[in-house]
Short mmCIF file of C-alpha atoms in Angstrom, two decimals:
data_model
loop_
_atom_site.label_atom_id
_atom_site.label_comp_id
_atom_site.label_asym_id
_atom_site.label_seq_id
_atom_site.Cartn_x
_atom_site.Cartn_y
_atom_site.Cartn_z
CA GLU A 27 -0.43 -3.88 -7.06
CA ALA A 28 -2.04 -4.20 -3.64
CA ASP A 29 -5.18 -6.34 -3.48
CA ILE A 30 -7.04 -4.56 -0.72
CA TYR A 31 -10.32 -2.83 -1.38
CA GLN A 32 -12.43 -0.38 0.52
CA THR A 33 -16.01 0.60 -0.20
CA PRO A 34 -17.47 3.10 -0.47
CA ARG A 35 -14.78 5.59 -1.46
CA TYR A 36 -16.95 8.51 -0.39
CA LEU A 37 -19.96 8.58 1.92
CA VAL A 38 -22.12 11.48 3.03
CA ILE A 39 -24.67 10.48 5.64
CA GLY A 40 -26.98 12.06 8.17
CA THR A 41 -26.48 12.13 11.92
CA GLY A 42 -27.78 9.07 13.75
CA LYS A 43 -27.50 6.67 10.84
CA LYS A 44 -25.78 3.31 11.16
CA ILE A 45 -22.95 2.79 8.68
CA THR A 46 -20.55 0.01 7.79
CA LEU A 47 -17.29 0.63 5.96
CA GLU A 48 -16.14 -2.42 4.05
CA CYS A 49 -12.57 -3.66 3.71
CA SER A 50 -11.47 -6.80 1.90
CA GLN A 51 -8.08 -8.23 0.99
CA THR A 52 -7.23 -11.15 -1.26
CA MET A 53 -3.65 -11.69 -0.10
CA GLY A 54 -4.43 -14.06 2.77
CA HIS A 55 -2.89 -11.67 5.30
CA ASP A 56 -3.48 -12.47 8.94
CA LYS A 57 -3.11 -8.93 10.30
CA MET A 58 -5.53 -6.16 9.40
CA TYR A 59 -5.82 -2.57 10.60
CA TRP A 60 -8.08 0.46 10.53
CA TYR A 61 -6.51 3.91 10.65
CA GLN A 62 -8.25 7.28 10.96
CA GLN A 63 -6.67 10.14 9.04
CA ASP A 64 -7.58 13.81 9.37
CA PRO A 65 -6.04 16.51 7.11
CA GLY A 66 -2.65 17.58 8.38
CA MET A 67 -2.78 15.04 11.16
CA GLU A 68 -1.02 11.75 11.64
CA LEU A 69 -2.69 8.46 10.94
CA HIS A 70 -4.15 7.04 14.13
CA LEU A 71 -4.63 3.31 14.60
CA ILE A 72 -8.18 2.70 15.83
CA HIS A 73 -8.56 -1.09 15.43
CA TYR A 74 -6.44 -4.08 14.52
CA SER A 75 -6.79 -7.81 14.20
CA TYR A 76 -4.34 -10.71 14.53
CA GLY A 77 -6.63 -13.05 12.63
CA VAL A 78 -10.11 -14.52 12.55
CA ASN A 79 -12.15 -13.78 15.70
CA SER A 80 -9.37 -11.54 17.04
CA THR A 81 -9.89 -7.77 17.33
CA GLU A 82 -8.20 -5.14 19.47
CA LYS A 83 -8.65 -1.43 20.08
CA GLY A 84 -5.90 0.80 18.75
CA ASP A 85 -4.19 3.82 20.20
CA LEU A 86 -6.95 6.29 19.39
CA SER A 87 -10.25 5.75 21.14
CA SER A 88 -13.05 5.26 18.66
CA GLU A 89 -16.79 4.68 18.98
CA SER A 90 -16.62 2.35 16.00
CA THR A 91 -16.55 -1.44 16.22
CA VAL A 92 -15.01 -4.08 13.97
CA SER A 93 -15.40 -7.77 13.31
CA ARG A 94 -13.19 -10.44 11.74
CA ILE A 95 -15.30 -13.44 10.85
CA ARG A 96 -13.33 -14.22 7.72
CA THR A 97 -9.63 -13.73 7.02
CA GLU A 98 -10.25 -11.51 4.04
CA HIS A 99 -12.93 -9.26 5.50
CA PHE A 100 -12.59 -6.58 8.22
CA PRO A 101 -15.63 -4.26 8.28
CA LEU A 102 -15.91 -1.21 10.53
CA THR A 103 -19.30 -0.16 11.91
CA LEU A 104 -20.62 3.03 13.44
CA GLU A 105 -23.96 2.41 15.16
CA SER A 106 -24.96 6.07 15.23
CA ALA A 107 -22.93 8.45 13.10
CA ARG A 108 -22.13 11.94 14.38
CA PRO A 109 -20.40 14.94 12.75
CA SER A 110 -17.34 14.24 14.93
CA HIS A 111 -16.92 10.98 13.00
CA THR A 112 -16.22 12.91 9.81
CA SER A 113 -12.78 11.76 8.67
CA GLN A 114 -10.91 9.52 6.26
CA TYR A 115 -10.72 5.86 7.25
CA LEU A 116 -7.89 3.72 5.87
CA CYS A 117 -7.81 -0.06 5.99
CA ALA A 118 -4.54 -2.00 5.75
CA SER A 119 -3.25 -5.54 5.95
CA SER A 120 0.08 -7.25 6.42
CA GLY A 121 1.34 -10.81 6.29
CA SER A 122 3.84 -12.73 8.36
CA LEU A 123 6.62 -11.87 5.94
CA GLY A 124 7.94 -8.36 5.32
CA VAL A 125 8.24 -6.41 8.56
CA GLY A 126 6.26 -3.18 8.26
CA GLN A 127 5.10 -4.04 4.76
CA ALA A 128 1.50 -2.97 5.16
CA PHE A 129 -0.77 -2.69 2.13
CA PHE A 130 -3.37 0.06 2.22
CA GLY A 131 -6.73 0.47 0.58
CA GLN A 132 -7.67 3.75 -1.09
CA GLY A 133 -9.64 4.88 1.93
CA THR A 134 -13.21 5.91 2.68
CA ARG A 135 -13.89 9.59 3.14
CA LEU A 136 -16.83 9.85 5.52
CA THR A 137 -18.82 13.04 6.01
CA VAL A 138 -21.58 13.11 8.62
CA VAL A 139 -23.98 16.02 8.26
CA ALA B 2 5.61 4.14 23.14
CA GLN B 3 7.34 5.03 19.94
CA SER B 4 6.66 8.34 18.27
CA VAL B 5 7.58 9.99 15.01
CA THR B 6 8.03 13.69 14.30
CA GLN B 7 7.87 15.20 10.85
CA LEU B 8 8.76 18.84 11.28
CA ASP B 9 7.65 20.08 7.88
CA SER B 10 3.97 19.92 7.01
CA GLN B 11 4.59 21.15 3.47
CA VAL B 12 7.70 21.41 1.29
CA PRO B 13 7.41 23.33 -2.00
CA VAL B 14 10.22 22.80 -4.52
CA PHE B 15 10.87 23.37 -8.20
CA GLU B 16 11.25 20.49 -10.60
CA GLU B 17 14.80 19.08 -10.79
CA ALA B 18 15.74 20.63 -7.45
CA PRO B 19 16.95 18.46 -4.55
CA VAL B 20 14.68 17.84 -1.60
CA GLU B 21 14.95 16.58 1.98
CA LEU B 22 11.96 15.56 4.09
CA ARG B 23 12.83 15.33 7.75
CA CYS B 24 11.84 12.60 10.18
CA ASN B 25 12.88 12.08 13.79
CA TYR B 26 11.80 9.22 16.02
CA SER B 27 11.81 8.56 19.74
CA SER B 28 14.74 6.49 20.80
CA SER B 29 14.40 2.78 21.41
CA VAL B 30 16.58 -0.29 21.68
CA SER B 31 15.71 -1.56 18.22
CA VAL B 32 14.06 0.44 15.52
CA TYR B 33 12.44 -0.40 12.24
CA LEU B 34 11.80 2.72 10.13
CA PHE B 35 9.70 3.30 7.04
CA TRP B 36 8.68 5.91 4.54
CA TYR B 37 5.25 5.58 2.95
CA VAL B 38 3.95 7.74 0.09
CA GLN B 39 0.35 8.68 -0.67
CA TYR B 40 -0.34 10.00 -4.16
CA PRO B 41 -3.53 12.04 -4.70
CA ASN B 42 -6.66 9.92 -4.34
CA GLN B 43 -4.68 6.77 -3.65
CA GLY B 44 -3.81 4.63 -0.64
CA LEU B 45 -0.44 4.62 1.09
CA GLN B 46 2.40 2.67 -0.52
CA LEU B 47 5.67 1.58 1.05
CA LEU B 48 8.51 3.67 -0.40
CA LEU B 49 11.47 2.27 1.51
CA LYS B 50 12.40 0.73 4.84
CA TYR B 51 15.28 0.27 7.23
CA LEU B 52 15.35 -2.94 9.23
CA SER B 53 19.08 -3.59 9.75
CA GLY B 54 22.39 -3.56 7.90
CA SER B 55 23.36 -0.64 5.69
CA THR B 56 22.10 2.64 7.11
CA LEU B 57 21.43 4.01 3.62
CA VAL B 58 18.37 2.57 1.92
CA LYS B 59 17.06 3.40 -1.54
CA SER B 60 13.79 3.20 -3.44
CA ILE B 61 13.34 2.28 -7.08
CA ASN B 62 12.32 5.83 -8.04
CA GLY B 63 15.42 7.64 -6.80
CA PHE B 64 14.58 8.40 -3.17
CA GLU B 65 16.95 7.44 -0.39
CA ALA B 66 16.93 7.65 3.39
CA GLU B 67 19.68 7.33 5.95
CA PHE B 68 19.24 5.89 9.41
CA ASN B 69 21.18 8.02 11.87
CA LYS B 70 21.08 6.45 15.32
CA SER B 71 22.94 9.24 17.12
CA GLN B 72 20.52 11.87 15.82
CA THR B 73 17.48 9.53 15.89
CA SER B 74 16.67 10.61 12.36
CA PHE B 75 15.57 8.97 9.12
CA HIS B 76 15.45 11.83 6.60
CA LEU B 77 14.24 11.19 3.07
CA ARG B 78 16.16 12.72 0.17
CA LYS B 79 16.06 12.93 -3.59
CA PRO B 80 18.72 14.77 -5.63
CA SER B 81 16.32 15.83 -8.41
CA VAL B 82 12.54 15.75 -8.06
CA HIS B 83 9.89 15.36 -10.76
CA ILE B 84 6.37 16.75 -10.97
CA SER B 85 5.16 13.20 -10.43
CA ASP B 86 6.77 13.12 -6.97
CA THR B 87 4.05 15.46 -5.70
CA ALA B 88 2.45 13.50 -2.88
CA GLU B 89 2.12 13.16 0.88
CA TYR B 90 5.04 11.39 2.54
CA PHE B 91 4.69 9.64 5.89
CA CYS B 92 7.48 8.46 8.14
CA ALA B 93 6.63 5.49 10.34
CA VAL B 94 8.12 3.27 13.02
CA ILE B 95 7.22 -0.20 14.20
CA GLU B 96 5.92 -0.60 17.73
CA GLY B 97 5.54 -3.73 19.74
CA GLY B 98 5.45 -7.38 18.92
CA PHE B 99 2.31 -6.97 16.86
CA GLN B 100 4.25 -4.71 14.52
CA LYS B 101 1.89 -1.78 14.75
CA LEU B 102 2.93 1.04 12.46
CA VAL B 103 3.08 4.42 14.18
CA PHE B 104 2.96 7.27 11.68
CA GLY B 105 4.09 10.87 11.70
CA THR B 106 1.81 13.72 10.63
CA GLY B 107 3.04 13.60 7.05
CA THR B 108 4.83 16.06 4.77
CA ARG B 109 3.19 17.30 1.60
CA LEU B 110 5.76 17.60 -1.19
CA LEU B 111 4.66 20.08 -3.85
CA VAL B 112 6.77 20.04 -7.02
CA SER B 113 6.17 22.86 -9.47
CA PRO B 114 7.60 23.47 -12.95
#
């Protein structure tokens, strides 16, 4: 059982609002990731982190930002939500052992109206 | 950059029938390959992986995949599917020293009675 949690599971919000998607893991993993997933499309890496105070942009450009102040916490923030941000956001983590063994949260389905 | 192609967006099969989900990857010197599964309303879970050694790898629930270097493929197979195998299946490859997972677009397996 993976110990990685995302909240909220579903979020419907108006255009222009600031939102933060939460992601926490209790496995002590150093690497954490945010993926964006649209129906019928591949998962795109939008942010990742090597560890505390380390964040990098992923392959898909995103207007969101992330922070990594604590090992277990990797929140994603949108300063001003737009309908184009409507998507599913998946958080994942992996440790130093187990190549490719990433553990995923259940995802946050965001709808911006 | 690595890339993954899953040719079939959806595969409908009857229960107890065999199934093959296709995955091709872009060629590279060394390749680590993975299949992840996403059951309805759940996060992704690692199904099986190829890192080195035997080219045939198996999961605990009867799936298997074979690494074929000459055809740059990593197809997923099961000789007899169950209703409970209905899910989205993602093929993935590792990229770079950070071990970023690059995913395909996914294949939805629909098992009907």
